[in-house]
GROMACS .gro file of C-alpha atoms in nm:
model
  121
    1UNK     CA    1  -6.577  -9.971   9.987
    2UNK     CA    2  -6.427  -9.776   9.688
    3UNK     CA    3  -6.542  -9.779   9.375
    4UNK     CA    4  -6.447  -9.638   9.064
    5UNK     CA    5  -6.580  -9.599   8.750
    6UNK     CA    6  -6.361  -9.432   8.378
    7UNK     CA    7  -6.542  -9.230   8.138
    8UNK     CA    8  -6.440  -9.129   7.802
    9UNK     CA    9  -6.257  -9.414   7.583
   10UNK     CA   10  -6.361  -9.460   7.214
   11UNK     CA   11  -6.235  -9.477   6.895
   12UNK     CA   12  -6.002  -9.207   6.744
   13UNK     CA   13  -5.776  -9.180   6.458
   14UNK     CA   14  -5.435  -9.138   6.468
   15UNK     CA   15  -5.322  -8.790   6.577
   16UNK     CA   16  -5.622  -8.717   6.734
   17UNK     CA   17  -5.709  -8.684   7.119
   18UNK     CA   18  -5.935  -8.833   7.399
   19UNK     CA   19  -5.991  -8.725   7.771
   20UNK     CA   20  -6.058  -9.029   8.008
   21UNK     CA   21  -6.207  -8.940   8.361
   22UNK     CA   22  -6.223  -9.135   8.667
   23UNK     CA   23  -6.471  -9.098   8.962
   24UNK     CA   24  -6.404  -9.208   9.308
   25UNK     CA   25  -6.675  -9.314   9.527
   26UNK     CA   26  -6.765  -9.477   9.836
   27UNK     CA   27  -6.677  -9.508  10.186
   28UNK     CA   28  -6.330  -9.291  10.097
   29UNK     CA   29  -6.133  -9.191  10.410
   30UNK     CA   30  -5.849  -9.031  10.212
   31UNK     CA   31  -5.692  -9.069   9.811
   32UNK     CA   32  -5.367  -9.119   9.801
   33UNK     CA   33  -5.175  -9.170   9.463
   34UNK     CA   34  -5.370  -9.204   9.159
   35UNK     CA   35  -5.283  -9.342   8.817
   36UNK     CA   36  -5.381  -9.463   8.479
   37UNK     CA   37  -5.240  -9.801   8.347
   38UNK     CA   38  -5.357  -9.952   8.002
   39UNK     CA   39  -5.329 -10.306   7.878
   40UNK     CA   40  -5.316 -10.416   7.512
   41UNK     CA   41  -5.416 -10.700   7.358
   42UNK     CA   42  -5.147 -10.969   7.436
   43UNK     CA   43  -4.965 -10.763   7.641
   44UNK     CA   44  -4.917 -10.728   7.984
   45UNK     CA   45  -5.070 -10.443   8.183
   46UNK     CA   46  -4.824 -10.134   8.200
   47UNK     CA   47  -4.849  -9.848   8.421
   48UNK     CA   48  -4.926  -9.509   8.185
   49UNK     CA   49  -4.877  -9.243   8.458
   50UNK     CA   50  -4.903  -9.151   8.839
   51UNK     CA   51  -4.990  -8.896   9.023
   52UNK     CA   52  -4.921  -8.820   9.367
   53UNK     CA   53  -5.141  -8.603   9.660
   54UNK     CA   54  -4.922  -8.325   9.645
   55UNK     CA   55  -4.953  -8.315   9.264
   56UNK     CA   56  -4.635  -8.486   9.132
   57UNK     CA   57  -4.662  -8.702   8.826
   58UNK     CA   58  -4.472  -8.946   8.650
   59UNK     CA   59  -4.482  -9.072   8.300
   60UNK     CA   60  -4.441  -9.399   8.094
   61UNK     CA   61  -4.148  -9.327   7.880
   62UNK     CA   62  -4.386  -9.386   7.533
   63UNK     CA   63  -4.619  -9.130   7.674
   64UNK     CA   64  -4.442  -8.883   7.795
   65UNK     CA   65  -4.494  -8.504   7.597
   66UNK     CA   66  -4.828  -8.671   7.480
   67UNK     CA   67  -5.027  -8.751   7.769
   68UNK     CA   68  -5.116  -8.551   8.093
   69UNK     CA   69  -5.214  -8.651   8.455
   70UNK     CA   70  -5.396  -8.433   8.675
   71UNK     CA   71  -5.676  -8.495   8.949
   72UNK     CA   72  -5.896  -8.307   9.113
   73UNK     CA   73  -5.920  -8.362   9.461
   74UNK     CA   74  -6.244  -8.194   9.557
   75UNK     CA   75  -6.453  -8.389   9.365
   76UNK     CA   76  -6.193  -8.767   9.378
   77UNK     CA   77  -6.160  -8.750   8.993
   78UNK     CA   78  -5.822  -8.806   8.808
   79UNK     CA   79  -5.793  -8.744   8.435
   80UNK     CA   80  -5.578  -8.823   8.179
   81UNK     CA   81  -5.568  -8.578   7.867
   82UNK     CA   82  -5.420  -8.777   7.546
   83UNK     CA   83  -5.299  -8.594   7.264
   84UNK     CA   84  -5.148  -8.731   6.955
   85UNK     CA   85  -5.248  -9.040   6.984
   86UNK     CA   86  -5.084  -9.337   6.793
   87UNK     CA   87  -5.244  -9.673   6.733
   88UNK     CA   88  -5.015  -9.849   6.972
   89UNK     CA   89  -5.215  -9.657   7.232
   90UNK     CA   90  -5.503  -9.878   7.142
   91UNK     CA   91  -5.588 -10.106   7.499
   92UNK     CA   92  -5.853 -10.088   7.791
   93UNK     CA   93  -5.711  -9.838   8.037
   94UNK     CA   94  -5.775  -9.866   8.380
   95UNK     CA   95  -5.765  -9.623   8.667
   96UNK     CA   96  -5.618  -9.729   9.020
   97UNK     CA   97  -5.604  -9.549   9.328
   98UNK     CA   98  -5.435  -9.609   9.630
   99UNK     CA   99  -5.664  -9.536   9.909
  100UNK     CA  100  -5.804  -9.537  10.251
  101UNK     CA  101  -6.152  -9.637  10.319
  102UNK     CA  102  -6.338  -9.553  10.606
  103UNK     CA  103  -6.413  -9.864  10.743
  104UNK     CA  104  -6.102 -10.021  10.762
  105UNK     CA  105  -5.862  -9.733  10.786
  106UNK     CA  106  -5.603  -9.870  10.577
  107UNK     CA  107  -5.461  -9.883  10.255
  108UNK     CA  108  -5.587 -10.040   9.981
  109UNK     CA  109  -5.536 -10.081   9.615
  110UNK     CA  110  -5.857 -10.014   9.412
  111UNK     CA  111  -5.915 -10.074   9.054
  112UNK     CA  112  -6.191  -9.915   8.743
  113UNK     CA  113  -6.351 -10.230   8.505
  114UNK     CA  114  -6.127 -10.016   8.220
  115UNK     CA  115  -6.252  -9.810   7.951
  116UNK     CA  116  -6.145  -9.858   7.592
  117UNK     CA  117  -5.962  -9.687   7.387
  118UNK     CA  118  -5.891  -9.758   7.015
  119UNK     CA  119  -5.695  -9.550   6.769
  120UNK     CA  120  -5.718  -9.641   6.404
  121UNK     CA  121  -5.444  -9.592   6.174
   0.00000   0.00000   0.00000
């Protein structure tokens, strides 16, 4: 119904900065919120940031003045612009919207298959 499908994880050293993209696609009715979450090895998947319709974001507290949400709304893509990256950032990040498709009309979680991202010391 929706599908999406991240662009733009790799490997990086420490300091340095990656750009991970997100397409929408499908039978997409409307996009609701849109966000980035990341899971490292052994650890449980964490919300990164949010982003809202109308544009409002929110951050995970270990991202925040380092990372930056935005989306575009024309096209269904969210980004997420990472600067100073540390190796704790290292983990498969995954985009999720919250969306309606057109053929059931209601709301529905939707996940990426996750891009990684590795930062080496």
């Amino acid at each position: 119904q929706v599908q999406l499908v991240e662009s733009g994880g790799g490997l990086v050293q420490a300091g340095g900065s990656l750009r991970l993209s997100c397409a929408a696609s499908g039978s997409i009715f409307r996009i609701d919120d849109m966000a980035w979450y990341r899971q490292g090895p052994g650890k449980e998947r964490e919300l990164v940031a949010f982003i809202t319709s109308g544009g409002s974001t929110n951050y995970a507290d270990s991202v925040k003045g380092r990372f930056t949400i935005s989306r575009d709304n024309a096209k269904n893509m969210v980004y997420l612009q990472m600067n100073s990256l540390m190796p704790d950032d290292s983990a498969v990040y995954y985009c999720n919207v919250v969306a309606v498709s057109t053929y059931t009309l209601r709301q529905s979680n939707y996940w990426g298959q996750g891009t990684q991202v590795t930062v080496s010391p």
